[in-house]
Coordinates of C-alpha atoms and ligand atoms in Angstrom, one line a residue:
X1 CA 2.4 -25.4 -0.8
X2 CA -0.6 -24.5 1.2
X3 CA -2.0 -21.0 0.8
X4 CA -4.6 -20.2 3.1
X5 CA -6.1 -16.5 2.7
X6 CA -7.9 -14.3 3.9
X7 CA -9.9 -12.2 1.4
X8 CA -11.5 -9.1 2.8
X9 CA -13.4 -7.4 -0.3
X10 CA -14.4 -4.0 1.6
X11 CA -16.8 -1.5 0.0
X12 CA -17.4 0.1 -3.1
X13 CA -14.7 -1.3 -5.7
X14 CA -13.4 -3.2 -3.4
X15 CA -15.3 -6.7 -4.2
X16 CA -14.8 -5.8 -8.1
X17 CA -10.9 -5.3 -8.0
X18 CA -10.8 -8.8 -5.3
X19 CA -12.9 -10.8 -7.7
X20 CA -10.5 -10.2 -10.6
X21 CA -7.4 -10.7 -8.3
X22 CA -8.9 -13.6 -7.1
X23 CA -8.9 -15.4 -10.7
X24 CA -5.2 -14.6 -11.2
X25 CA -4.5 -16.2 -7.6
X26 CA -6.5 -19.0 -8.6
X27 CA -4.5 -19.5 -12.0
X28 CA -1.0 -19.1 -10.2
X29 CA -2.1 -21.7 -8.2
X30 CA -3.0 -23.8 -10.8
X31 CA -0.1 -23.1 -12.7
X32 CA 2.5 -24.0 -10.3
X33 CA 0.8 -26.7 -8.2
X34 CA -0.4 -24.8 -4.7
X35 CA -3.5 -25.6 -2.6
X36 CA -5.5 -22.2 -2.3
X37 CA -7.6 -21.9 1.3
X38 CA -9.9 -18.9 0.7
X39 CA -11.9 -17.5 3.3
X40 CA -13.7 -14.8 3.3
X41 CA -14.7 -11.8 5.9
X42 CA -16.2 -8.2 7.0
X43 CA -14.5 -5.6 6.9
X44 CA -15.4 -1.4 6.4
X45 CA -18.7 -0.1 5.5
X46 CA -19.8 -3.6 5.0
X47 CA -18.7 -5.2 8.3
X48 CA -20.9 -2.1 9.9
X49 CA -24.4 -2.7 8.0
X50 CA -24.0 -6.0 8.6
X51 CA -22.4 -6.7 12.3
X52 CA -22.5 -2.9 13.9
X53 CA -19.0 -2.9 13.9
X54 CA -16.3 -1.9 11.3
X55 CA -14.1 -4.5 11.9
X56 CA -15.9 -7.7 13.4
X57 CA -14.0 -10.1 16.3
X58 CA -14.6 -12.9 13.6
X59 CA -12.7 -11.1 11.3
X60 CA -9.9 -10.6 13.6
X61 CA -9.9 -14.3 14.0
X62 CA -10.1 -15.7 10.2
X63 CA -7.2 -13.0 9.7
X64 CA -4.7 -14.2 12.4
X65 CA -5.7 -17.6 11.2
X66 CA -5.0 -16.9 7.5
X67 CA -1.0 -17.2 6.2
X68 CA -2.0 -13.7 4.5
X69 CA -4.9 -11.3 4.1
X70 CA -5.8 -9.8 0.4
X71 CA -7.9 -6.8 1.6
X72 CA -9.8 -4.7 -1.2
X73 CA -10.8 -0.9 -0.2
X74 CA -12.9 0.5 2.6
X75 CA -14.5 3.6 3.0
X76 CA -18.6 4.7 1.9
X77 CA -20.1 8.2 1.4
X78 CA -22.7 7.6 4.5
X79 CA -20.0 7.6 6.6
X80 CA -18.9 11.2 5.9
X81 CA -20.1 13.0 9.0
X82 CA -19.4 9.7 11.1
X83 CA -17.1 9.9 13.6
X84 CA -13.6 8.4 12.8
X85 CA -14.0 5.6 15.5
X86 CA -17.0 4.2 14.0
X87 CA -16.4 4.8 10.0
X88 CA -15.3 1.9 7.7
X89 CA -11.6 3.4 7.7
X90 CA -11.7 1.8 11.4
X91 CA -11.9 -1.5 10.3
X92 CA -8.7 -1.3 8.5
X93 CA -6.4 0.6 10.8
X94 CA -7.8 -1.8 13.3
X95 CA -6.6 -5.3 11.1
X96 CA -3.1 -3.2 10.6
X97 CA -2.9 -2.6 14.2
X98 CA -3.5 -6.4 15.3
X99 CA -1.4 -7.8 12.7
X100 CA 1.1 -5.1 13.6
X101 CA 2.1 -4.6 9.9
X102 CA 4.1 -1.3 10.5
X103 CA 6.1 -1.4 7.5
X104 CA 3.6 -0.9 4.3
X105 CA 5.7 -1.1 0.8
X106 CA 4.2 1.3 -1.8
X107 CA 6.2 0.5 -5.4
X108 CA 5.8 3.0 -7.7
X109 CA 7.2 2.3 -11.2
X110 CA 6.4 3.6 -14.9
X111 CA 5.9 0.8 -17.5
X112 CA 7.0 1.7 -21.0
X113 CA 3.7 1.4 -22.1
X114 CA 1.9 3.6 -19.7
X115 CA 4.0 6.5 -19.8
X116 CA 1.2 8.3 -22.0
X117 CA -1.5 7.7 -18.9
X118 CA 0.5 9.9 -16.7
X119 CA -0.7 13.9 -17.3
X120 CA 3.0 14.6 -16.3
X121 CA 5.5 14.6 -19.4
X122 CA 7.3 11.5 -20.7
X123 CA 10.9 12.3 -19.9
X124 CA 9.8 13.1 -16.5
X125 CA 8.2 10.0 -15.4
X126 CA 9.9 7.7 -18.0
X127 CA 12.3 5.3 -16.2
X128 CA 10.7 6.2 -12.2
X129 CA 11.2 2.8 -10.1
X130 CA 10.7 3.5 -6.6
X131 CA 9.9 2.0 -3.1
X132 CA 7.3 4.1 -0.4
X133 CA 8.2 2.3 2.3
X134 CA 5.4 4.2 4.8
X135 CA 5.6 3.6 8.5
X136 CA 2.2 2.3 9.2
X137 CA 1.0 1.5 13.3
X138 CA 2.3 4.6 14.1
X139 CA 1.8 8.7 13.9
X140 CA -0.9 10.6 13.5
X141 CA -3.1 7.5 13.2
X142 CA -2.4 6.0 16.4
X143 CA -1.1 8.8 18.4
X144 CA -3.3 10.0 21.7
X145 CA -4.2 12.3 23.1
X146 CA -6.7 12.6 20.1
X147 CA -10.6 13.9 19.7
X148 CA -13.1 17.1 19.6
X149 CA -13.4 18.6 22.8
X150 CA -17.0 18.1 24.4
X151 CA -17.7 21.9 24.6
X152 CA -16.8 21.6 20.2
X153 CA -14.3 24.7 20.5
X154 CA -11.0 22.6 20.4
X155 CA -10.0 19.5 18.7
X156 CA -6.1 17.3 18.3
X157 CA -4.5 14.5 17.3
X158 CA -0.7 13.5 18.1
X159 CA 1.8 12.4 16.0
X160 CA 4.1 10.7 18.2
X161 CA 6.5 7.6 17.5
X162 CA 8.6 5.9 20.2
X163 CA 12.5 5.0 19.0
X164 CA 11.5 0.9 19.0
X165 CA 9.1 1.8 15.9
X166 CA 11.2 4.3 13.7
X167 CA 13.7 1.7 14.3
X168 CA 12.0 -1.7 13.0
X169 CA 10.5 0.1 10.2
X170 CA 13.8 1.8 9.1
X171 CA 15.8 -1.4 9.0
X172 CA 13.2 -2.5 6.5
X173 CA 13.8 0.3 4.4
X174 CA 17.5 -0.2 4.4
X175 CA 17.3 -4.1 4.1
X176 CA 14.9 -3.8 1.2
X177 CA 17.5 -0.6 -0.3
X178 CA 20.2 -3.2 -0.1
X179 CA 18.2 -5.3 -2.7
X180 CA 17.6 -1.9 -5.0
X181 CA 20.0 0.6 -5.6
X182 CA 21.2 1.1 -2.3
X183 CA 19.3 4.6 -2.0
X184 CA 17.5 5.6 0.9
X185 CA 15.4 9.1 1.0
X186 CA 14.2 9.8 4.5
X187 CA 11.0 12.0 4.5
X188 CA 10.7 13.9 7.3
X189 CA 9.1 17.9 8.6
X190 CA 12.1 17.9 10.8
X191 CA 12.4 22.0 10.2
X192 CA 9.4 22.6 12.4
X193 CA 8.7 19.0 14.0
X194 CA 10.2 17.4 17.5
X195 CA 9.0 13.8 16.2
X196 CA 10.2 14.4 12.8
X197 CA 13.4 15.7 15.0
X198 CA 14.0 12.4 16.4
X199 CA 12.7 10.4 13.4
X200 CA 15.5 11.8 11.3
X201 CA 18.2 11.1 15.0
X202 CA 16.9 7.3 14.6
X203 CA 17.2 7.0 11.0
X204 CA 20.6 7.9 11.2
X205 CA 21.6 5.7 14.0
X206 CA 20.3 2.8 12.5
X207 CA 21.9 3.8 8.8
X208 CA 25.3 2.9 11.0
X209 CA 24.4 -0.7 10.2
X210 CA 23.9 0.3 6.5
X211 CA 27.4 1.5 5.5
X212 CA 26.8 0.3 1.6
X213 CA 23.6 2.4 1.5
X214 CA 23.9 5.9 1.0
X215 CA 20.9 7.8 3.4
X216 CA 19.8 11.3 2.1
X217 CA 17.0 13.2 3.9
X218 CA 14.0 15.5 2.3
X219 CA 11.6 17.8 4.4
X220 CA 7.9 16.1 3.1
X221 CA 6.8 19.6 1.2
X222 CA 10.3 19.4 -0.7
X223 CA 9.3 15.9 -1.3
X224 CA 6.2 15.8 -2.6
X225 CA 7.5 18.4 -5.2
X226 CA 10.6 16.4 -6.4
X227 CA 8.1 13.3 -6.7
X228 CA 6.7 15.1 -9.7
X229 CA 9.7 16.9 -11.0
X230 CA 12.4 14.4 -11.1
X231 CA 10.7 10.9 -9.5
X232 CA 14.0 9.1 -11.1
X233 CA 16.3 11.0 -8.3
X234 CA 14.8 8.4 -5.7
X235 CA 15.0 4.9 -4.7
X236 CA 13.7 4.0 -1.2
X237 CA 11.5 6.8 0.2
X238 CA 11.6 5.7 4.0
X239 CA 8.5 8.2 5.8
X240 CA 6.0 8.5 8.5
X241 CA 2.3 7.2 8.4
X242 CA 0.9 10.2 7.5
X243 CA 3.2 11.8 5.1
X244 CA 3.6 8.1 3.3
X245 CA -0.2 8.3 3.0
X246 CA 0.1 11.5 1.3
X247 CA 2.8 10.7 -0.9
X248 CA 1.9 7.7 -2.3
X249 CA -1.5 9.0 -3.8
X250 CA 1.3 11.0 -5.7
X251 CA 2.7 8.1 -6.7
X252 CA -0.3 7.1 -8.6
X253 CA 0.4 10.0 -11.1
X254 CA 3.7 8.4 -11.8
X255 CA 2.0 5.0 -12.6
X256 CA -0.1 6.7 -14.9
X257 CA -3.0 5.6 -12.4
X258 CA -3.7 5.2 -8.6
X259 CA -5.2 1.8 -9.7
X260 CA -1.8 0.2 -10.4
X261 CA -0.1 0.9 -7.2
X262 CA -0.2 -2.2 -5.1
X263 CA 0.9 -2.3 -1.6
X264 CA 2.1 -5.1 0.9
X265 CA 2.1 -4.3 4.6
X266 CA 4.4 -6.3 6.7
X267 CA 5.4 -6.5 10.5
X268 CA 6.8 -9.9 12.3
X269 CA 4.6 -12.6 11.0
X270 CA 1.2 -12.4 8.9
X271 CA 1.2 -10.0 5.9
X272 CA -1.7 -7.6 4.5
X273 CA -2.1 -6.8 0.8
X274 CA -4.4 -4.2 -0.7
X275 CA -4.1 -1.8 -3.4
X276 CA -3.2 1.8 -2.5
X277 CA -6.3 3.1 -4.4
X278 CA -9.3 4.1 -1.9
X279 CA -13.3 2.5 -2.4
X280 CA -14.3 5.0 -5.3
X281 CA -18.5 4.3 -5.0
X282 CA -18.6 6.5 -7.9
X283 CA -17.7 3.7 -9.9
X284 CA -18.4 1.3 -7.7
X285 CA -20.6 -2.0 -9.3
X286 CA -19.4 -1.1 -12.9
X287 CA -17.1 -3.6 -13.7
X288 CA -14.7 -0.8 -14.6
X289 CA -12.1 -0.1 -11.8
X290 CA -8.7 -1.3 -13.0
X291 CA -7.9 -4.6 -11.0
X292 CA -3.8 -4.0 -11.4
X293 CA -3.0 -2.7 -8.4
X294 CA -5.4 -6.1 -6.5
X295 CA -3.4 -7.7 -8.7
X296 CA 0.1 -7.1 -7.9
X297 CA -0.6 -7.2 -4.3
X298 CA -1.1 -10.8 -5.0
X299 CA 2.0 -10.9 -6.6
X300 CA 3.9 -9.1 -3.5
X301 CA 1.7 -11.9 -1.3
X302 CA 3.2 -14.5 -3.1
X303 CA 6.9 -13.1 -2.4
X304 CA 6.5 -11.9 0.7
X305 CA 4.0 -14.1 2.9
X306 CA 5.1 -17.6 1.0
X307 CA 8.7 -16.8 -0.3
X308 CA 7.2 -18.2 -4.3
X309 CA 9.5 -15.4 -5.4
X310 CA 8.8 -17.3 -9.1
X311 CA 5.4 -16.9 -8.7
X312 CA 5.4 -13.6 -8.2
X313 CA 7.3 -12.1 -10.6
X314 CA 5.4 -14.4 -13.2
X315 CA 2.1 -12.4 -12.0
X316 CA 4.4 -9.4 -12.8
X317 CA 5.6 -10.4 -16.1
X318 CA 2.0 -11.5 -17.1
X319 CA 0.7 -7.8 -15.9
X320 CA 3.7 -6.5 -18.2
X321 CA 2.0 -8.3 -20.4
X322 CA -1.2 -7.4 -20.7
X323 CA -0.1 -4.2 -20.5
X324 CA 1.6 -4.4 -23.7
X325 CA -1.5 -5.6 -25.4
X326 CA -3.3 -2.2 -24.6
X327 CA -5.9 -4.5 -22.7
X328 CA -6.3 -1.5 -19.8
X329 CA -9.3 -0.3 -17.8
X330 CA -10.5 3.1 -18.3
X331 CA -8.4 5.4 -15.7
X332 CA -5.2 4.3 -18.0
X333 CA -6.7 6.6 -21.4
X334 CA -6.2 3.6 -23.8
X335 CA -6.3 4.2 -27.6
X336 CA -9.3 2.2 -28.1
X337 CA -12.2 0.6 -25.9
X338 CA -11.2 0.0 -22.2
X339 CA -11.1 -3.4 -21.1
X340 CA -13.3 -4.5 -18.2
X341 CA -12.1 -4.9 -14.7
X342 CA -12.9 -8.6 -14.9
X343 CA -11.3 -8.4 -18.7
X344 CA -8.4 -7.5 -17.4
X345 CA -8.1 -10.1 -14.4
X346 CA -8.6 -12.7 -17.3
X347 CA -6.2 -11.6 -19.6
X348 CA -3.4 -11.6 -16.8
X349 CA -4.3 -15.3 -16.1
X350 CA -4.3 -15.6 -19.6
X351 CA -0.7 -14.3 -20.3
X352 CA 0.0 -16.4 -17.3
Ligands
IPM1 C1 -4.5 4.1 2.2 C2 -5.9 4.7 2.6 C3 -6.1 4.5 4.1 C4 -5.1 5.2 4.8 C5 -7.5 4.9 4.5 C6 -8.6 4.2 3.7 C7 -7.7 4.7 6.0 O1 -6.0 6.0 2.2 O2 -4.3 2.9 2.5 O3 -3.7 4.8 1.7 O4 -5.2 6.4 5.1 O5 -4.1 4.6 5.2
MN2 MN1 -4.2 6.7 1.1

């Protein structure tokens, strides 16, 4: 099969984390007998030094030619005090909106051999295996009317969602739950919220289609407290843009790490893939930032953008792998030396 991707490195860790995602692509390949078409592009903090714009027309156009874009991280420190129209986080909420991926998958699951990386105790997070499954064109993002006022003395932004997008993006949820454990947790503020009033009206109307799937509802602050005190309790967490955003960073103390969370972002067509973890320039250029979650967005590429359902879950099972071996980047508190973020890239291909 033909594979013909988009790579979009980004800033700070971002090139670091592609780089060693991009050798396990390249062995998968390999392995199973694909042609790999890599292009690469601009996009974040990078795009802007080097174009003016955060996310460059030729990048819009190698990523709606691409099957599937592997994005790294964007975001830089002298952006701060930019304004949000012109900072690298632009460039990727403008690549989301033209691919219209609304439906971003957020996996969160504990590996038996991680379960000492997470700061929260074992027989908490020991057996979590859930699906963030984080409306993502929509909300507070998006919404308008939005800005500072010009006299500075009043600023907004809207979080607003029209019935057409809770819907698509809540059939996802349930389809996907249909594959799980038939759960679905819809995350709502529906206690002080209009929108989340008429999120949680939608949900429900669509869950009519979903008789085999059992649909529970959480207000987000509830939420984000049960993540962390009984994470098993949930299967499908089906929420907004913002409080998914918010959430899955939660997530990463599940995992043990933010760096293992991968993330696949999917709407009609073309798919984007990019770990959940942000640009970290604090460790940026030091071969250190764990690769994983690059890693098993290649893996969810595989499934979802070329239906190599094999492939993936080989990537998967090599990750478990290397896991295993103790053969883990820093942020993971291994017993002895931590593995390299290229390393660890090269052991996955290796167990592959
Ligand atoms: C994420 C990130 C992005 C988001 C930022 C970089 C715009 O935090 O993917 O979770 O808020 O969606
Ligand atoms: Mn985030």
């Amino acid at each position: 099969m033909n594979l013909k991707i988009l790579l979009l490195p980004g800033d700070g860790i971002g090139a670091e984390v592609t780089r060693a995602a991009v050798v396990v692509l390249k062995a998968v390949a390999a392995k199973y007998g694909h042609n790999l078409h890599l292009t690469e592009g601009l996009l974040g903090g990078i795009a802007i030094h080097k174009t003016g714009m955060p996310f460059p027309e030729e990048t819009k156009k190698l990523a709606l030619e691409a099957d599937a874009t592997l994005m790294g991280a964007v975001g830089l420190p002298e952006f701060d005090n930019a304004p949000p129209s012109q900072r690298p986080e632009a460039g990727l909420l403008g690549i989301r909106a033209v691919l219209d991926v609304y439906a971003n998958l957020r996996p969160v699951r504990t590996y038996p051999s991680l379960i000492d990386s997470s700061p929260l105790k074992n027989h908490v997070v020991a057996g979590t295996d859930m699906l963030i499954v984080r409306e993502l064109t929509g909300g507070l993002y998006y919404g308008t009317p939005r800005g500072i006022d010009a006299d500075g003395n009043a600023a907004r932004n809207t979080m607003s969602y029209t019935r057409p997008q809770i819907e698509r993006v809540a059939r996802r949820a349930f389809e996907l739950a249909l594959n799980r454990r038939k759960k679905v947790t819809s995350v709502d503020k529906s206690n002080v919220l209009e929108v989340s009033q008429f999120w949680r009206k939608i949900v429900v109307e669509v869950s009519a289609d979903y008789p085999d799937v059992t649909l529970e509802h959480m207000l987000v602050d509830n939420a984000a407290m049960q993540m962390v005190l009984k994470p098993t309790q949930f299967d499908v967490m089906l929420t907004e843009n913002t409080f998914g955003d918010i959430l899955s960073d939660v997530g990463g103390i599940l995992a043990g790490s933010i760096g293992m969370l991968p993330s696949a972002s999917l709407g009609a067509s073309k798919g984007l893939y990019e770990p959940v973890h942000g640009s970290a320039p604090d460790i940026a250029g030091q071969n250190k930032a764990n690769p994983l979650g690059a890693i098993g967005s290649v893996a969810a590429m595989l499934e979802y953008s070329f239906g190599l359902v094999k492939e993936g879950s080989a990537v998967n099972d090599a990750v478990g792998k290397v896991l295993e071996s103790g053969r883990v980047t820093a942020d993971l508190r291994p017993k002895g030396a931590p593995a390299t973020t290229m390393e660890v890239g090269e052991a996955v291909s290796k167990a592959l």
